[in-house]
mmCIF file of C-alpha atoms and ligand atoms in Angstrom:
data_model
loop_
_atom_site.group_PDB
_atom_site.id
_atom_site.type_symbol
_atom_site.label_atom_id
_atom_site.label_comp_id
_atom_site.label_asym_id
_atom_site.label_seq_id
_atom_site.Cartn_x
_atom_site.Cartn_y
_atom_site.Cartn_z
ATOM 1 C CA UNK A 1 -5.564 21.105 8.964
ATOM 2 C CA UNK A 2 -8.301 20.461 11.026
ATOM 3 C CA UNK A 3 -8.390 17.791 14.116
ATOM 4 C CA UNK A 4 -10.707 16.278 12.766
ATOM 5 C CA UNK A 5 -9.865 15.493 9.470
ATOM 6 C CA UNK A 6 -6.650 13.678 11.091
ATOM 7 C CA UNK A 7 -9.159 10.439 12.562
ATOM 8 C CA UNK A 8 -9.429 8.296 9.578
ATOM 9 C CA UNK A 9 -10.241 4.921 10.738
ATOM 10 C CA UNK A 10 -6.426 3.793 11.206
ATOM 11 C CA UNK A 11 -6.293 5.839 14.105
ATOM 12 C CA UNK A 12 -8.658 3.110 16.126
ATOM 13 C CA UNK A 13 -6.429 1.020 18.552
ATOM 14 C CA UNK A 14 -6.335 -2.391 16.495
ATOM 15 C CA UNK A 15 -8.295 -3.817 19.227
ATOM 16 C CA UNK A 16 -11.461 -2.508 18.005
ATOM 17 C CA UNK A 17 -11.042 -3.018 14.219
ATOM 18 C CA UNK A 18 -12.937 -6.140 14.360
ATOM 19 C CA UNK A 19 -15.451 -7.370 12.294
ATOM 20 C CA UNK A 20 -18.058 -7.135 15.125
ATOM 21 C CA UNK A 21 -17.327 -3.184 15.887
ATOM 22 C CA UNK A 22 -16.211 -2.086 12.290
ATOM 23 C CA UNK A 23 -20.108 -0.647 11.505
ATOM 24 C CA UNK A 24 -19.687 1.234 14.984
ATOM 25 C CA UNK A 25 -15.869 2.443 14.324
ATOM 26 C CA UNK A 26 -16.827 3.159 10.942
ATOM 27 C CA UNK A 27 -20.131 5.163 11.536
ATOM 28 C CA UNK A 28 -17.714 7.375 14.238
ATOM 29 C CA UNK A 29 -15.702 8.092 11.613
ATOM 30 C CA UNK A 30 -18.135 9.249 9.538
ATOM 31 C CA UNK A 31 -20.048 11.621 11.421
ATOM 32 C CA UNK A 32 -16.573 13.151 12.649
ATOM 33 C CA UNK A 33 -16.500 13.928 9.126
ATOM 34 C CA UNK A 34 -19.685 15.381 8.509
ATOM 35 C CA UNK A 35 -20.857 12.414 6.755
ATOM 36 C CA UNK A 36 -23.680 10.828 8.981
ATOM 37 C CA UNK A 37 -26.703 10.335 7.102
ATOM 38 C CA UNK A 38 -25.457 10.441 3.474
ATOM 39 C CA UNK A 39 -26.308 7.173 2.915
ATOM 40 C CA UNK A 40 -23.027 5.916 2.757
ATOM 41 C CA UNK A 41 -23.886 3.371 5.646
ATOM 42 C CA UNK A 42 -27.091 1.793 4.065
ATOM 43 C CA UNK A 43 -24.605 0.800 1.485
ATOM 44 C CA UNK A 44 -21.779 -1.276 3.193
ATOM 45 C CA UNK A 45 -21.833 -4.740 3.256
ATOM 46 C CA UNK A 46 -20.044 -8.133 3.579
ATOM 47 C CA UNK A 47 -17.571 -8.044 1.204
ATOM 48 C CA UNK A 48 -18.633 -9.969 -2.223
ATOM 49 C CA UNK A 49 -16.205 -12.253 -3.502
ATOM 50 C CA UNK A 50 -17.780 -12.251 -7.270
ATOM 51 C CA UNK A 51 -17.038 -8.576 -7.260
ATOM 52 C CA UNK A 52 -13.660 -8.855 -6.371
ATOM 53 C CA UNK A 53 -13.124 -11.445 -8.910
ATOM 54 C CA UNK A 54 -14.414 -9.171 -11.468
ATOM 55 C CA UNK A 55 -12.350 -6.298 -10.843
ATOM 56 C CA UNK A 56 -9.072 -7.715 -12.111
ATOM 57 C CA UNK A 57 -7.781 -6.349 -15.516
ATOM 58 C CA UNK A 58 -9.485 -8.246 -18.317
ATOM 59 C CA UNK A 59 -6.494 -8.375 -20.318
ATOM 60 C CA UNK A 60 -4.390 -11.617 -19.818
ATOM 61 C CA UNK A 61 -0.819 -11.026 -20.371
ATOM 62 C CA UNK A 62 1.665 -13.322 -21.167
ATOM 63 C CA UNK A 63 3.191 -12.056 -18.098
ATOM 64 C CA UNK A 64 1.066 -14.206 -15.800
ATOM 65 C CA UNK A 65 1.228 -17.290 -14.337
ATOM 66 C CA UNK A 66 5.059 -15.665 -13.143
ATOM 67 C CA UNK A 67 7.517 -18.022 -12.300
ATOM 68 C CA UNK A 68 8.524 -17.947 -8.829
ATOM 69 C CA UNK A 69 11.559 -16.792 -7.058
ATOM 70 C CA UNK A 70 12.688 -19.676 -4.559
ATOM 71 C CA UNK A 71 14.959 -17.828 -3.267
ATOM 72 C CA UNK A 72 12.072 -15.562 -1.385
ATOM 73 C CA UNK A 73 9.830 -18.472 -0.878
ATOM 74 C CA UNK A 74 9.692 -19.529 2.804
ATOM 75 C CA UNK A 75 7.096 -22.335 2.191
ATOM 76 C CA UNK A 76 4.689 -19.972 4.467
ATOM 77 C CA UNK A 77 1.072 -20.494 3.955
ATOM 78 C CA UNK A 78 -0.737 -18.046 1.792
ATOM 79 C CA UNK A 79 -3.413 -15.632 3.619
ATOM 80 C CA UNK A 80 -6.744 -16.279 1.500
ATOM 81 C CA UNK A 81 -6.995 -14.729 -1.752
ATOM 82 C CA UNK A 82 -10.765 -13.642 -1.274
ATOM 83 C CA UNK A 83 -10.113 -12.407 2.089
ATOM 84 C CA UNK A 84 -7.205 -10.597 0.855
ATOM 85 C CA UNK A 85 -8.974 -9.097 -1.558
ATOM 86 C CA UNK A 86 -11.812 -7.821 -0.058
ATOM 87 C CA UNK A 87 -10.258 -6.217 2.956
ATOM 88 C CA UNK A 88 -8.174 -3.279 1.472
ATOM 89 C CA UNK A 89 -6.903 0.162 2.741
ATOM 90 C CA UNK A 90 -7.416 2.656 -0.482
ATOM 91 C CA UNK A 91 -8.458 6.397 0.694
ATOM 92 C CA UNK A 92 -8.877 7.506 -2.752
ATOM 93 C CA UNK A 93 -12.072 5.501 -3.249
ATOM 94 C CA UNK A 94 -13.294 4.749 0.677
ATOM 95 C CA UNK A 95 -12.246 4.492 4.329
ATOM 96 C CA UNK A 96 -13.963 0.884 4.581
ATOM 97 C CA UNK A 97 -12.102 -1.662 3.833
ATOM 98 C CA UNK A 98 -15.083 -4.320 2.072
ATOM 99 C CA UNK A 99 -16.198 -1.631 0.142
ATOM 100 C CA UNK A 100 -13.071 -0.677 -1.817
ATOM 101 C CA UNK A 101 -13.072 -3.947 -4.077
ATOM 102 C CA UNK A 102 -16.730 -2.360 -4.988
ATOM 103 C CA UNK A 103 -15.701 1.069 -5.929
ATOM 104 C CA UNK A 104 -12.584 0.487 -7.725
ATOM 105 C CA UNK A 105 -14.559 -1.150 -10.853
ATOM 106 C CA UNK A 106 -14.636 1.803 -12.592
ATOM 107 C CA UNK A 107 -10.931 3.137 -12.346
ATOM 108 C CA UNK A 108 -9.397 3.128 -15.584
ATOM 109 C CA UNK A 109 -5.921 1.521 -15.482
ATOM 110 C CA UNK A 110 -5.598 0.768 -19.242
ATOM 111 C CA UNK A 111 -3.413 3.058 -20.830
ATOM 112 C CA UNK A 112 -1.717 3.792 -17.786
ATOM 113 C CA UNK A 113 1.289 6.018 -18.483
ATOM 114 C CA UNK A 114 4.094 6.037 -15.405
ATOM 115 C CA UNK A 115 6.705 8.342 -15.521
ATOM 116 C CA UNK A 116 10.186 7.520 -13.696
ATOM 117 C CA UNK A 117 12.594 11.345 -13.662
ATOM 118 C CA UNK A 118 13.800 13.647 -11.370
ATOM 119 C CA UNK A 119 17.825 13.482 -10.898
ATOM 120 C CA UNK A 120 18.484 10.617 -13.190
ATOM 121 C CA UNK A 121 20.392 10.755 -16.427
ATOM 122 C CA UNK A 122 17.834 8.878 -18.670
ATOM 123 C CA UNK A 123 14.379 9.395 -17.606
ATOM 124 C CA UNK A 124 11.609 7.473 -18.793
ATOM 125 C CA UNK A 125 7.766 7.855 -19.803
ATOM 126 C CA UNK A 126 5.859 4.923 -21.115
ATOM 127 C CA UNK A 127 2.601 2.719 -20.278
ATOM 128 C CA UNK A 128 2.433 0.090 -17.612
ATOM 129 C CA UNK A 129 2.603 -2.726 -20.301
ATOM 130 C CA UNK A 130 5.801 -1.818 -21.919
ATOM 131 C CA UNK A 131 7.320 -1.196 -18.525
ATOM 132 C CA UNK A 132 6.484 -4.703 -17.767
ATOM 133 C CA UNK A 133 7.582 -6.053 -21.050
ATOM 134 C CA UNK A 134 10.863 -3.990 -20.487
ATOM 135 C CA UNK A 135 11.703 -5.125 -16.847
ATOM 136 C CA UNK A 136 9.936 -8.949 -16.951
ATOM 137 C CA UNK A 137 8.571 -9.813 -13.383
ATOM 138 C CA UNK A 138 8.903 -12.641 -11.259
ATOM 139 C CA UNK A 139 6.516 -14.215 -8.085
ATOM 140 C CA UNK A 140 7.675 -13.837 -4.330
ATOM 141 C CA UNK A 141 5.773 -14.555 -1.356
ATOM 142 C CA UNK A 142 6.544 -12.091 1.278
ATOM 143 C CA UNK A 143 4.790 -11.305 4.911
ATOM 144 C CA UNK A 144 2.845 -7.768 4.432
ATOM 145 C CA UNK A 145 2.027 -5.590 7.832
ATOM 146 C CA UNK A 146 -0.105 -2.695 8.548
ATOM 147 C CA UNK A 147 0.925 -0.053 10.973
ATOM 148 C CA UNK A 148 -3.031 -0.797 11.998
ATOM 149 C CA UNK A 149 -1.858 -4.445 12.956
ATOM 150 C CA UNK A 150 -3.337 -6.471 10.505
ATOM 151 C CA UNK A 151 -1.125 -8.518 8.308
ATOM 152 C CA UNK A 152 -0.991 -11.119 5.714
ATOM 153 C CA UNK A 153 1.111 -13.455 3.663
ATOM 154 C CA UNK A 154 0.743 -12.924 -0.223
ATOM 155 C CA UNK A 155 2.712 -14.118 -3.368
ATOM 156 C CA UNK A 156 3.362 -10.516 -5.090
ATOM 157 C CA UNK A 157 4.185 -10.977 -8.973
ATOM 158 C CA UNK A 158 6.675 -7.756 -10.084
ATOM 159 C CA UNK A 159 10.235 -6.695 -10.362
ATOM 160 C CA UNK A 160 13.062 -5.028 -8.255
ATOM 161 C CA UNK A 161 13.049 -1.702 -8.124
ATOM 162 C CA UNK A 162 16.566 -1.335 -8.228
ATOM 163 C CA UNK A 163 16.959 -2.823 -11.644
ATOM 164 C CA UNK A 164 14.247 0.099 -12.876
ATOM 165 C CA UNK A 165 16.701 2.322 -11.276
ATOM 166 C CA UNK A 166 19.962 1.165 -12.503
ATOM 167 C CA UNK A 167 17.918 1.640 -16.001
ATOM 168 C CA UNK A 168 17.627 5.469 -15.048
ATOM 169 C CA UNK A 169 20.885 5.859 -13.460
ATOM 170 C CA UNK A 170 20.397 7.894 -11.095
ATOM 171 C CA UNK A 171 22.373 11.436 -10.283
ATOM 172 C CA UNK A 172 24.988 11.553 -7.286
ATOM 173 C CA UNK A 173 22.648 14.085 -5.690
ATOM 174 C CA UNK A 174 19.483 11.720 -5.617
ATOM 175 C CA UNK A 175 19.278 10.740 -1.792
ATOM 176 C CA UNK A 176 15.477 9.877 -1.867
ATOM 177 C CA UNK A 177 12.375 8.203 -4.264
ATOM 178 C CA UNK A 178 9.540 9.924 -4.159
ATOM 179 C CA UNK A 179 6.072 7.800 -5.431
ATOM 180 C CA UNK A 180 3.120 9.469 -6.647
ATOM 181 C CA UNK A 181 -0.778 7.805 -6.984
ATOM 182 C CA UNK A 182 -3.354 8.764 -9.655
ATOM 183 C CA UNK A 183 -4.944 11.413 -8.605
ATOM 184 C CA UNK A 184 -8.457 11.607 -10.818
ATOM 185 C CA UNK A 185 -11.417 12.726 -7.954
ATOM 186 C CA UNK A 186 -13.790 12.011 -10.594
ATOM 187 C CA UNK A 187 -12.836 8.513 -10.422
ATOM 188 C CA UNK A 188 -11.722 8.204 -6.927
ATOM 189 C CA UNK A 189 -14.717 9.236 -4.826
ATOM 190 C CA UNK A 190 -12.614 9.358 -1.569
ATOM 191 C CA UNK A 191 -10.433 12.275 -3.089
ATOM 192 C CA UNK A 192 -13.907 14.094 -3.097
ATOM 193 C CA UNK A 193 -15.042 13.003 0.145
ATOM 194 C CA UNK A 194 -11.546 13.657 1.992
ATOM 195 C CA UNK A 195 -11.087 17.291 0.980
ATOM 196 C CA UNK A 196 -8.563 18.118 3.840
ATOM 197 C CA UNK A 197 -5.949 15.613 2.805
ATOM 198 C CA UNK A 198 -3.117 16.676 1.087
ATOM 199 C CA UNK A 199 -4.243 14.583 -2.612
ATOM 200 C CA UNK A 200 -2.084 12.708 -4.438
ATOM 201 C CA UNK A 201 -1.520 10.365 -2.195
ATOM 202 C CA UNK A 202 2.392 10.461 -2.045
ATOM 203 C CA UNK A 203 5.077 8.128 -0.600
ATOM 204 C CA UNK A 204 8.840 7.666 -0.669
ATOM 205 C CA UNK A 205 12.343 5.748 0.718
ATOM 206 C CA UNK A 206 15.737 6.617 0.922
ATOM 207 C CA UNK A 207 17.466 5.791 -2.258
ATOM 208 C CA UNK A 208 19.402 2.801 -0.451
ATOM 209 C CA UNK A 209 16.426 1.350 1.105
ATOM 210 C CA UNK A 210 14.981 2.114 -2.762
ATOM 211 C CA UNK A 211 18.135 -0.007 -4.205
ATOM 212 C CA UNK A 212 17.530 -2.804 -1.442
ATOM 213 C CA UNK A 213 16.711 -6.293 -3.395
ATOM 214 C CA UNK A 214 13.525 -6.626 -1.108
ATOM 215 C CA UNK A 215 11.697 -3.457 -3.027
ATOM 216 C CA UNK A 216 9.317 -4.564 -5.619
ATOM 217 C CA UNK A 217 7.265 -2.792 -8.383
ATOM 218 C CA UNK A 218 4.227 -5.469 -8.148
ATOM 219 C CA UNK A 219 1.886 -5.583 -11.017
ATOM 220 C CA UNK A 220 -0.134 -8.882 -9.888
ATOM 221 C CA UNK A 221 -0.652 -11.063 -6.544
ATOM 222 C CA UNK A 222 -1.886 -14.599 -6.619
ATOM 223 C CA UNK A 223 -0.124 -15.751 -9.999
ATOM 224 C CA UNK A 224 -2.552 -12.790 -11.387
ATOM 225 C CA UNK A 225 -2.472 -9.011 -12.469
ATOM 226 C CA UNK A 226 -3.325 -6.786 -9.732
ATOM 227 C CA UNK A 227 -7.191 -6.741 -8.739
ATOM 228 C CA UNK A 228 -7.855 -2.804 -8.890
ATOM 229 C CA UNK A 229 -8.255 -2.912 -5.020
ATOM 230 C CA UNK A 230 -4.637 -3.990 -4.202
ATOM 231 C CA UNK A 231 -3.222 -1.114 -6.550
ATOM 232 C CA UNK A 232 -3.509 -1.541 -10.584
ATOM 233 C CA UNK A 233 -1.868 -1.674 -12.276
ATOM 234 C CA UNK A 234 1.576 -0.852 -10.306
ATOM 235 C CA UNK A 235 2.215 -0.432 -7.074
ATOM 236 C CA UNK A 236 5.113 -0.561 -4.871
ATOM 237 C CA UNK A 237 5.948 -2.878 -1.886
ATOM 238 C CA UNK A 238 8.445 -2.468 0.666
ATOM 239 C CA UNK A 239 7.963 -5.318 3.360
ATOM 240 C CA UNK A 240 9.805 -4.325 6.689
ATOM 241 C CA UNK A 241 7.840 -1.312 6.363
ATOM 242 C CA UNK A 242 4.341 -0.882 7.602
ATOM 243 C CA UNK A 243 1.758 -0.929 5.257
ATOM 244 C CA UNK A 244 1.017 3.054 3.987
ATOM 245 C CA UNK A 245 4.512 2.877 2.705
ATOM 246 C CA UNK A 246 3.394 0.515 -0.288
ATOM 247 C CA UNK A 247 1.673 3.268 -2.140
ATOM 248 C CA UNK A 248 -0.780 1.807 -4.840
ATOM 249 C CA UNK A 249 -1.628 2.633 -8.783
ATOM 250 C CA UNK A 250 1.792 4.932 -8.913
ATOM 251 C CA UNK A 251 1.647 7.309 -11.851
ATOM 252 C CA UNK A 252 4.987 8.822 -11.146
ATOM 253 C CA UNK A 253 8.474 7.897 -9.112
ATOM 254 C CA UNK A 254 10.906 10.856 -8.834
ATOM 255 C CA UNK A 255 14.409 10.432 -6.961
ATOM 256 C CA UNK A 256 15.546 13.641 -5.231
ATOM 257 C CA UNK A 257 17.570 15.513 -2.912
ATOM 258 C CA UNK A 258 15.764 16.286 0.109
ATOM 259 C CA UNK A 259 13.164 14.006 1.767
ATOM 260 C CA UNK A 260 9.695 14.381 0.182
ATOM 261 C CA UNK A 261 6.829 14.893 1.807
ATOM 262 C CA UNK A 262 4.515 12.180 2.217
ATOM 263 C CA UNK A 263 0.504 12.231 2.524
ATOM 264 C CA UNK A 264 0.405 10.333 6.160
ATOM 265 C CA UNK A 265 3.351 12.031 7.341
ATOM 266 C CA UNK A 266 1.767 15.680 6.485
ATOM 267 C CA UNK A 267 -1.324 14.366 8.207
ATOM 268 C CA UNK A 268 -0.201 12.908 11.650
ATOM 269 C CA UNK A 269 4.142 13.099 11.714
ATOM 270 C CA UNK A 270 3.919 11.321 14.962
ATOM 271 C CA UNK A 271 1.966 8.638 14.318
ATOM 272 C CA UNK A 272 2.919 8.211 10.695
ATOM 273 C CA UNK A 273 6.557 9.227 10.048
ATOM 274 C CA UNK A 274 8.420 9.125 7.214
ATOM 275 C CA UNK A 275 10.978 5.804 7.782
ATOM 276 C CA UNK A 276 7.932 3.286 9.602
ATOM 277 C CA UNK A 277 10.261 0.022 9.646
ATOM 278 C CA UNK A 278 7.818 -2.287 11.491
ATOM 279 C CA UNK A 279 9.081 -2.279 15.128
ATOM 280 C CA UNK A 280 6.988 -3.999 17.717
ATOM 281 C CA UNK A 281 9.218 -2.685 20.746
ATOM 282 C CA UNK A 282 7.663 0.990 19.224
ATOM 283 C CA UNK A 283 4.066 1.144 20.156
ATOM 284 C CA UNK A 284 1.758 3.102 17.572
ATOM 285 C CA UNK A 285 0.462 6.377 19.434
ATOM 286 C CA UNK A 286 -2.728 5.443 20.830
ATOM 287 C CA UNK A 287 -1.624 1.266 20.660
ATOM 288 C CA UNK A 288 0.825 -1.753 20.624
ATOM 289 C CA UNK A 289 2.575 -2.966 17.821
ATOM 290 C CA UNK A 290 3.267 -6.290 19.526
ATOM 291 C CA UNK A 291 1.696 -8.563 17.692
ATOM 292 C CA UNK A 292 -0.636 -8.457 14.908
ATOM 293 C CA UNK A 293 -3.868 -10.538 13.489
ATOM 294 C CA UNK A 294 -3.980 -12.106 10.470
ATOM 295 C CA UNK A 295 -6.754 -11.066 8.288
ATOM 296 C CA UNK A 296 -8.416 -15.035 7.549
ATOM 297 C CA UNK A 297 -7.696 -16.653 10.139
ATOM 298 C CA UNK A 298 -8.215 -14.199 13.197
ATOM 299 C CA UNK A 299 -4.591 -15.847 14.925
ATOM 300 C CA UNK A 300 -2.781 -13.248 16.739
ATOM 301 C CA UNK A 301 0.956 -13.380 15.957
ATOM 302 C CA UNK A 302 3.889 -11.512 17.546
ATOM 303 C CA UNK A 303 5.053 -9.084 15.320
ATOM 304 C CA UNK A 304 8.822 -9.740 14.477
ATOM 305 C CA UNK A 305 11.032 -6.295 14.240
ATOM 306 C CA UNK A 306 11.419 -5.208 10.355
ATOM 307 C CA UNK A 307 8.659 -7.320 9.696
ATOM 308 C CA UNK A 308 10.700 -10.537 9.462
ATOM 309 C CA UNK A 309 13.192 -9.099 7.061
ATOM 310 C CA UNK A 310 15.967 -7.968 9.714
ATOM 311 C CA UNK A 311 18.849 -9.834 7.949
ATOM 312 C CA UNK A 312 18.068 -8.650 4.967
ATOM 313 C CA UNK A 313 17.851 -4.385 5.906
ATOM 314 C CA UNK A 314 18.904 -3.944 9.501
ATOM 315 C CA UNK A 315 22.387 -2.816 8.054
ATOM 316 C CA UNK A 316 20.493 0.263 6.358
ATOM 317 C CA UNK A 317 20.086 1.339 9.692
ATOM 318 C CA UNK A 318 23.201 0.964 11.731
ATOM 319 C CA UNK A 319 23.963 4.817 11.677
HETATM 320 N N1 MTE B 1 -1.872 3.580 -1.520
HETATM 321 C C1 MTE B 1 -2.748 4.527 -1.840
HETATM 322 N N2 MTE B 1 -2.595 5.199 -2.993
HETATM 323 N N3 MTE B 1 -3.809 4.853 -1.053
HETATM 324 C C2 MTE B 1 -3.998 4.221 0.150
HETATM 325 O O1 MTE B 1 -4.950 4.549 0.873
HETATM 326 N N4 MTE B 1 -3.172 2.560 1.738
HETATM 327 C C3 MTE B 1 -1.941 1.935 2.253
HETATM 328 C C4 MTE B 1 -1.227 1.136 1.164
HETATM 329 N N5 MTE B 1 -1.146 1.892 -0.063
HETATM 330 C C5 MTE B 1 -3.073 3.209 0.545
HETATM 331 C C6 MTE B 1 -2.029 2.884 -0.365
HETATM 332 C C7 MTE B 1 -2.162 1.068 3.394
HETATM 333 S S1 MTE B 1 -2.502 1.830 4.849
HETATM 334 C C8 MTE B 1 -2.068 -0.280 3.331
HETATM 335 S S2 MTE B 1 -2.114 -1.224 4.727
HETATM 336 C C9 MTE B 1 -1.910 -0.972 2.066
HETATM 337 O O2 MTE B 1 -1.936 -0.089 0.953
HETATM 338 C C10 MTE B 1 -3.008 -2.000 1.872
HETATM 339 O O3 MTE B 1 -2.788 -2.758 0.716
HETATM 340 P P1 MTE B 1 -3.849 -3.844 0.248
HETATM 341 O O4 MTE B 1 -5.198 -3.206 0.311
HETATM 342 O O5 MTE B 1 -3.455 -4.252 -1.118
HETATM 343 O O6 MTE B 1 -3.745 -4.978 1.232
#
C-alpha cells in the first residue's frame, strides 16, 4: 500500500480543518492522489441545506417521530441539524465533507437487504424495514466524536444492538462483531476514486462492548430516518468510540472468533487501531486529542475520556 494513498484528509492535525483552510487541505489531498485538475475542485461548494433536506428517504414510516428514551437524555443542546448534515465523513462517495450530502442522492437504500450470521445459532436475512418492524426503535441523544476532533450532540433514533443479538444467539466461540458497508463503486464514486483502500469499508467490537446497552443500530437522527449522508438506512453507533468506528449503510454484521480486520486499521494501525475508545490523555499521531470543536458553534471543548460515557464502559476495560 502506497504512502500515499494512507493521507486522506483525517490525517491533517485538527488545527487546520477549518473552514478557512479546508479548499487548501483539500486540494493537497487531491493532488497527493493524482487528482489535481479533474475538476473535482470547480465543483465544491458551501454546503446546500435544500439538498440535504432532499436526500432523506421519501418513505415515512410509522416508525418516526420515535419516542424518546429519558433515561439517555441529558437535556444537552442539540448540534444543528443542517450543520450536521452537511458536514459528513463518507469515503465511499468523497473525502469532502459538504459534498457528501450532494453525492449520496443517488444511492439506492430501498430494498436494502442486511444480513446478521457468522457463529450464531439462528441467523437472519431480511430488508431494513422488517428489521425495524421486528426490533422497534427508540430516540437517544448521545455526544458523537471524531478521532479528527470534531464532535457533535445528536438525537439518534434506533435500537440496541444487543437485543438484535440475543435474537441470533450467538455461539460460545463468537468473541468479536464484524460490520460490513455496501460496497456498489458504481454508486459510490469514492470506491472508484480510492482504488488503494481495502473496499468494503469494514468495522467491528468485541462482542461485550457489542452487548453493551450504549450500542445502537440507528436508522434515523433528528426524530427522522437517516438522511443518506449520515448512513441509510442502518448504521451503527458506538459513542465512547471515535467516530470511524460507527460504520454507515451496513449490509452485513458477522460475530466471530478472531478480531476482524478493519478498513482504517489495515490503512494506518497506528493511527487508527482497532479498540479507539476516545482518550484525550492519548494524542492522535501527528495531534492532540484534548479537546475538540463543535461543528455549529466553533466552541472548543475538552474532550472527556470515553467520550463522556466512562461509567457506563470503563469496566470493559479493567483487564
Ligand atoms: N462509514 C463508512 N461506511 N464510511 C465512512 O467513510 N466515516 C466514519 C463513520 N462511518 C465512514 C463511516 C467517520 S470517520 C465518522 S467521523 C462518521 O462516520 C461520521 O458520521 P456522520 O457523517 O454521520 O457525522
Amino acid at each position: 500500500m502506497s504512502n500515499l494513498i494512507l493521507r486522506p484528509d483525517w490525517h491533517l492535525p485538527e488545527r487546520q480543518v477549518t473552514s478557512e483552510t479546508a479548499f487548501f487541505n483539500r486540494r493537497h489531498f487531491l493532488l497527493q492522489l493524482g487528482f489535481a485538475g479533474t475538476g473535482l475542485l470547480a465543483t465544491q461548494g458551501c454546503g446546500n441545506v435544500a439538498d440535504a433536506a432532499a436526500n432523506a428517504p421519501k418513505a415515512a414510516s410509522k416508525l418516526y417521530p420515535p419516542t424518546r428514551n429519558l433515561s439517555y437524555d441529558p437535556g444537552w443542546t442539540l448540534t444543528d441539524e443542517k450543520t450536521a448534515a452537511t458536514y459528513n465523513n463518507f469515503y465511499e462517495f468523497t473525502t469532502q465533507k459538504d459534498r457528501v450530502h450532494q453525492l449520496t442522492t443517488k444511492f439506492e437504500i430501498d430494498p436494502w437487504a442486511i444480513e446478521i450470521g457468522g457463529l450464531v445459532e439462528k441467523p437472519l436475512k431480511l430488508d431494513a424495514r422488517e428489521l425495524l418492524e421486528m426490533m422497534g426503535v427508540e430516540e437517544r441523544v448521545y455526544r458523537f466524536r471524531c478521532v479528527e476532533a470534531w464532535a457533535m450532540i445528536v438525537p439518534w433514533t434506533g435500537f440496541q444492538l444487543s437485543k438484535l443479538l440475543e435474537k441470533v444467539v450467538p455461539k460460545a466461540e463468537a468473541k468479536f462483531v464484524k460490520f460490513v458497508t455496501a460496497n456498489r463503486p458504481e454508486q459510490m464514486p469514492g470506491i472508484q476514486r480510492l482504488r488503494g483502500y481495502p473496499w468494503p469499508y469494514t468495522e467491528g467490537v468485541r462482542l461485550d462492548e457489542a452487548m453493551n446497552p450504549l450500542t445502537l443500530v440507528a436508522s434515523g437522527i433528528y426524530g427522522k430516518p437517516l438522511p443518506k449522508q449520515h448512513g441509510a438506512p442502518l448504521r451503527i453507533v458506538v459513542p465512547w468510540k471515535y467516530g470511524y468506528k460507527s460504520i454507515k449503510s451496513i449490509v452485513k454484521i458477522e460475530l466471530t472468533a478472531t478480531q476482524p480486520a478493519t478498513l482504517w486499521e489495515t490503512l494506518s494501525p497506528e493511527e487508527y487501531p482497532f479498540e479507539s475508545n476516545v482518550n484525550p490523555a492519548v494524542p492522535h499521531p501527528r495531534w492532540s486529542q484534548a479537546s475538540e470543536r463543535l461543528i455549529d458553534t466553533g466552541d472548543r471543548v475538552r474532550t472527556l475520556p470515553f467520550n463522556g460515557y466512562a461509567k457506563q464502559v470503563a469496566g470493559l476495560y479493567k483487564a
